[in-house]
Amino acid sequence: MALLNIVRLGHPAIRGGAEPVTPEELARQEIRKLIDDMIDTMRDADGVGIAAPQVDVNKQIIVIEVESDNPRYPERGNVPLTVIINPEILNPSREKELGWEGCLSIPGLRGVVPRHRALEVKGLDREGKPVHYHAEGFFARVIQHEVDHLNGNVYLDAMPDMQTLTHLQEFERYWLES
Ligand code: NI
C-alpha cells in the first residue's frame, strides 16, 4: 500500500485536465500500481472518489467508492469500488438535483451543487474491459464530480452561487439536518 500526495486547488494539475489512457499504457504495471495507490489514498482520506489529476497525474482515471459508514458523507448508501478509465458520460437526465459536495483537493469546505440526477457512463475497467454503468443519485453525482476533475474543473465551478459555501465545522453546526 502506498499513499499518494493529494494536490490541492492552486496546484496546476487541478486545472490541467487529463489525457486518455492508451491500451499500451493500460497494459503496463505502472498504471495498475497507480490505480491501487489511488484507491489506498482515497480510502485513507475518507473520500468517496478521486481523479488522477488530484494525485498530479494527467490521465483519465477515476475511482469511486461510497461506504454507508463514511463519516464525511453519512447515509449516502453504498457504491462498491468502481474504477473507470477514460470515462464518458452519456444521456444525462434533464432533471437535476441539489446536493452537498466537498473535495479532497479543497479541504474543509462544502457547497451545494446541482447535478444531473441520472446518467450513463462508459469507459474501461482496470483490466481494459469495457464497462457501462447506469447511475442515479449520489453515484451519478460523484461521477460528475470526478469527470469534472478530468476536465480541469472543480465543484466550485458548478455552483450557481457561493451562498452555501461553508467550512466543515459550520456545515455540521448550521447546515446538517438533524
Ligand atoms: Ni474532488
mmCIF file of C-alpha atoms and ligand atoms in Angstrom:
data_model
loop_
_atom_site.group_PDB
_atom_site.id
_atom_site.type_symbol
_atom_site.label_atom_id
_atom_site.label_comp_id
_atom_site.label_asym_id
_atom_site.label_seq_id
_atom_site.Cartn_x
_atom_site.Cartn_y
_atom_site.Cartn_z
ATOM 1 C CA MET A 1 0.000 0.000 0.000
ATOM 2 C CA ALA A 2 1.238 3.424 -0.885
ATOM 3 C CA LEU A 3 -0.362 6.740 -0.239
ATOM 4 C CA LEU A 4 -0.023 9.438 -2.858
ATOM 5 C CA ASN A 5 0.168 13.143 -2.206
ATOM 6 C CA ILE A 6 -3.196 14.782 -2.894
ATOM 7 C CA VAL A 7 -2.629 18.110 -4.582
ATOM 8 C CA ARG A 8 -4.900 20.999 -3.706
ATOM 9 C CA LEU A 9 -6.649 23.751 -5.581
ATOM 10 C CA GLY A 10 -3.938 26.117 -6.773
ATOM 11 C CA HIS A 11 -1.664 23.283 -7.899
ATOM 12 C CA PRO A 12 -1.588 23.452 -11.716
ATOM 13 C CA ALA A 13 -2.584 19.763 -12.029
ATOM 14 C CA ILE A 14 -6.075 20.575 -10.703
ATOM 15 C CA ARG A 15 -6.725 22.872 -13.685
ATOM 16 C CA GLY A 16 -4.603 20.992 -16.192
ATOM 17 C CA GLY A 17 -7.057 18.372 -17.451
ATOM 18 C CA ALA A 18 -6.232 14.764 -18.340
ATOM 19 C CA GLU A 19 -5.379 12.678 -21.387
ATOM 20 C CA PRO A 20 -6.971 9.352 -22.323
ATOM 21 C CA VAL A 21 -5.127 6.238 -21.190
ATOM 22 C CA THR A 22 -3.850 4.293 -24.194
ATOM 23 C CA PRO A 23 -4.151 0.494 -24.448
ATOM 24 C CA GLU A 24 -0.346 0.293 -24.238
ATOM 25 C CA GLU A 25 -0.328 2.264 -21.003
ATOM 26 C CA LEU A 26 -3.111 0.123 -19.575
ATOM 27 C CA ALA A 27 -1.037 -2.991 -20.137
ATOM 28 C CA ARG A 28 1.818 -1.579 -18.084
ATOM 29 C CA GLN A 29 2.377 -2.258 -14.448
ATOM 30 C CA GLU A 30 2.724 1.450 -13.615
ATOM 31 C CA ILE A 31 -0.923 2.217 -14.360
ATOM 32 C CA ARG A 32 -2.107 -0.735 -12.269
ATOM 33 C CA LYS A 33 0.083 0.411 -9.407
ATOM 34 C CA LEU A 34 -1.213 3.960 -9.812
ATOM 35 C CA ILE A 35 -4.818 2.720 -9.590
ATOM 36 C CA ASP A 36 -4.044 0.662 -6.476
ATOM 37 C CA ASP A 37 -2.398 3.683 -4.889
ATOM 38 C CA MET A 38 -5.318 5.953 -5.828
ATOM 39 C CA ILE A 39 -7.664 3.515 -4.068
ATOM 40 C CA ASP A 40 -5.495 3.474 -0.951
ATOM 41 C CA THR A 41 -5.190 7.266 -0.992
ATOM 42 C CA MET A 42 -8.946 7.805 -1.382
ATOM 43 C CA ARG A 43 -9.735 5.409 1.471
ATOM 44 C CA ASP A 44 -7.079 6.878 3.749
ATOM 45 C CA ALA A 45 -8.566 10.348 3.242
ATOM 46 C CA ASP A 46 -12.167 9.110 3.789
ATOM 47 C CA GLY A 47 -13.009 10.276 0.279
ATOM 48 C CA VAL A 48 -15.793 8.855 -1.892
ATOM 49 C CA GLY A 49 -13.919 9.439 -5.116
ATOM 50 C CA ILE A 50 -10.632 10.565 -6.556
ATOM 51 C CA ALA A 51 -9.424 11.507 -10.014
ATOM 52 C CA ALA A 52 -5.864 11.102 -11.278
ATOM 53 C CA PRO A 53 -5.190 14.854 -11.608
ATOM 54 C CA GLN A 54 -5.670 15.055 -7.833
ATOM 55 C CA VAL A 55 -2.525 12.983 -7.448
ATOM 56 C CA ASP A 56 -0.738 15.007 -10.128
ATOM 57 C CA VAL A 57 -1.224 12.507 -12.946
ATOM 58 C CA ASN A 58 -2.838 13.884 -16.124
ATOM 59 C CA LYS A 59 -4.604 10.675 -17.093
ATOM 60 C CA GLN A 60 -8.331 9.975 -17.408
ATOM 61 C CA ILE A 61 -8.776 7.675 -14.425
ATOM 62 C CA ILE A 62 -11.410 7.956 -11.703
ATOM 63 C CA VAL A 63 -12.007 5.799 -8.639
ATOM 64 C CA ILE A 64 -15.254 5.835 -6.653
ATOM 65 C CA GLU A 65 -16.303 4.025 -3.505
ATOM 66 C CA VAL A 66 -19.072 5.014 -1.122
ATOM 67 C CA GLU A 67 -19.387 3.140 2.116
ATOM 68 C CA SER A 68 -22.518 3.763 4.089
ATOM 69 C CA ASP A 69 -20.497 4.480 7.228
ATOM 70 C CA ASN A 70 -18.313 7.158 5.610
ATOM 71 C CA PRO A 71 -18.113 9.949 8.202
ATOM 72 C CA ARG A 72 -17.796 12.628 5.518
ATOM 73 C CA TYR A 73 -20.952 11.558 3.681
ATOM 74 C CA PRO A 74 -23.241 9.742 6.084
ATOM 75 C CA GLU A 75 -26.312 7.954 4.781
ATOM 76 C CA ARG A 76 -25.323 8.144 1.140
ATOM 77 C CA GLY A 77 -25.755 4.454 0.587
ATOM 78 C CA ASN A 78 -23.264 2.120 -0.937
ATOM 79 C CA VAL A 79 -21.309 2.269 -4.154
ATOM 80 C CA PRO A 80 -18.900 -0.640 -4.456
ATOM 81 C CA LEU A 81 -15.346 0.134 -5.519
ATOM 82 C CA THR A 82 -15.551 1.351 -9.112
ATOM 83 C CA VAL A 83 -12.599 2.191 -11.352
ATOM 84 C CA ILE A 84 -13.375 3.876 -14.676
ATOM 85 C CA ILE A 85 -10.675 4.655 -17.218
ATOM 86 C CA ASN A 86 -11.454 7.137 -19.996
ATOM 87 C CA PRO A 87 -14.980 7.736 -18.671
ATOM 88 C CA GLU A 88 -17.553 9.235 -20.975
ATOM 89 C CA ILE A 89 -20.902 10.475 -19.677
ATOM 90 C CA LEU A 90 -23.929 9.654 -21.820
ATOM 91 C CA ASN A 91 -27.604 10.580 -21.657
ATOM 92 C CA PRO A 92 -27.559 12.829 -18.610
ATOM 93 C CA SER A 93 -31.073 13.291 -17.282
ATOM 94 C CA ARG A 94 -32.680 16.637 -17.899
ATOM 95 C CA GLU A 95 -33.662 16.638 -14.256
ATOM 96 C CA LYS A 96 -31.077 17.934 -11.842
ATOM 97 C CA GLU A 97 -30.973 17.766 -8.092
ATOM 98 C CA LEU A 98 -29.143 19.710 -5.436
ATOM 99 C CA GLY A 99 -26.695 18.104 -3.063
ATOM 100 C CA TRP A 100 -23.712 18.829 -0.880
ATOM 101 C CA GLU A 101 -20.217 18.215 -2.150
ATOM 102 C CA GLY A 102 -16.721 18.527 -0.848
ATOM 103 C CA CYS A 103 -13.393 17.722 -2.442
ATOM 104 C CA LEU A 104 -10.149 16.225 -1.194
ATOM 105 C CA SER A 105 -8.340 18.961 -3.117
ATOM 106 C CA ILE A 106 -10.364 21.700 -1.396
ATOM 107 C CA PRO A 107 -10.177 20.513 2.202
ATOM 108 C CA GLY A 108 -12.553 21.713 4.879
ATOM 109 C CA LEU A 109 -15.255 23.172 2.633
ATOM 110 C CA ARG A 110 -18.692 22.107 1.444
ATOM 111 C CA GLY A 111 -21.147 23.563 -1.014
ATOM 112 C CA VAL A 112 -24.441 22.763 -2.712
ATOM 113 C CA VAL A 113 -24.090 21.753 -6.354
ATOM 114 C CA PRO A 114 -26.825 20.969 -8.902
ATOM 115 C CA ARG A 115 -26.103 17.733 -10.794
ATOM 116 C CA HIS A 116 -27.911 15.550 -13.303
ATOM 117 C CA ARG A 117 -29.990 13.115 -11.285
ATOM 118 C CA ALA A 118 -29.152 10.165 -13.515
ATOM 119 C CA LEU A 119 -26.750 9.337 -16.293
ATOM 120 C CA GLU A 120 -24.873 6.583 -18.015
ATOM 121 C CA VAL A 121 -21.128 6.325 -18.100
ATOM 122 C CA LYS A 122 -18.965 4.140 -20.232
ATOM 123 C CA GLY A 123 -15.251 3.520 -20.179
ATOM 124 C CA LEU A 124 -12.800 0.776 -19.332
ATOM 125 C CA ASP A 125 -12.166 -1.096 -16.133
ATOM 126 C CA ARG A 126 -8.707 -1.697 -14.757
ATOM 127 C CA GLU A 127 -8.299 -4.786 -16.911
ATOM 128 C CA GLY A 128 -9.108 -2.768 -20.005
ATOM 129 C CA LYS A 129 -12.542 -4.312 -20.457
ATOM 130 C CA PRO A 130 -15.405 -2.024 -21.499
ATOM 131 C CA VAL A 131 -17.765 -1.044 -18.697
ATOM 132 C CA HIS A 132 -21.104 0.722 -18.859
ATOM 133 C CA TYR A 133 -22.956 1.908 -15.773
ATOM 134 C CA HIS A 134 -26.347 3.435 -15.228
ATOM 135 C CA ALA A 135 -26.018 5.702 -12.226
ATOM 136 C CA GLU A 136 -28.516 7.674 -10.181
ATOM 137 C CA GLY A 137 -28.453 9.904 -7.158
ATOM 138 C CA PHE A 138 -25.228 10.098 -5.209
ATOM 139 C CA PHE A 139 -23.368 7.711 -7.530
ATOM 140 C CA ALA A 140 -24.291 9.914 -10.502
ATOM 141 C CA ARG A 141 -23.211 12.970 -8.510
ATOM 142 C CA VAL A 142 -19.782 11.557 -7.690
ATOM 143 C CA ILE A 143 -19.252 10.516 -11.313
ATOM 144 C CA GLN A 144 -19.973 14.079 -12.457
ATOM 145 C CA HIS A 145 -17.656 15.486 -9.790
ATOM 146 C CA GLU A 146 -14.784 13.182 -10.755
ATOM 147 C CA VAL A 147 -15.221 13.580 -14.520
ATOM 148 C CA ASP A 148 -15.141 17.346 -13.966
ATOM 149 C CA HIS A 149 -11.672 16.882 -12.449
ATOM 150 C CA LEU A 150 -10.526 15.254 -15.686
ATOM 151 C CA ASN A 151 -11.558 18.440 -17.489
ATOM 152 C CA GLY A 152 -9.758 20.701 -15.039
ATOM 153 C CA ASN A 153 -12.951 21.708 -13.248
ATOM 154 C CA VAL A 154 -13.860 21.587 -9.560
ATOM 155 C CA TYR A 155 -17.243 21.615 -7.843
ATOM 156 C CA LEU A 156 -16.957 25.327 -7.107
ATOM 157 C CA ASP A 157 -17.234 25.922 -10.869
ATOM 158 C CA ALA A 158 -20.560 24.070 -10.902
ATOM 159 C CA MET A 159 -22.097 26.077 -8.054
ATOM 160 C CA PRO A 160 -24.625 28.611 -9.346
ATOM 161 C CA ASP A 161 -23.698 30.872 -6.462
ATOM 162 C CA MET A 162 -21.479 30.765 -3.381
ATOM 163 C CA GLN A 163 -24.194 31.302 -0.776
ATOM 164 C CA THR A 164 -23.978 27.751 0.534
ATOM 165 C CA LEU A 165 -20.178 27.526 0.616
ATOM 166 C CA THR A 166 -19.301 26.624 4.183
ATOM 167 C CA HIS A 167 -16.460 25.368 6.292
ATOM 168 C CA LEU A 168 -16.908 21.828 7.546
ATOM 169 C CA GLN A 169 -17.301 22.834 11.176
ATOM 170 C CA GLU A 170 -20.013 25.355 10.310
ATOM 171 C CA PHE A 171 -21.604 22.804 7.989
ATOM 172 C CA GLU A 172 -22.040 20.443 10.910
ATOM 173 C CA ARG A 173 -23.254 23.221 13.157
ATOM 174 C CA TYR A 174 -25.641 25.139 10.897
ATOM 175 C CA TRP A 175 -26.457 23.099 7.799
ATOM 176 C CA LEU A 176 -26.564 19.431 8.691
ATOM 177 C CA GLU A 177 -30.113 18.236 9.070
ATOM 178 C CA SER A 178 -30.590 16.706 12.470
HETATM 179 NI NI NI B 1 -12.916 16.474 -5.918
#
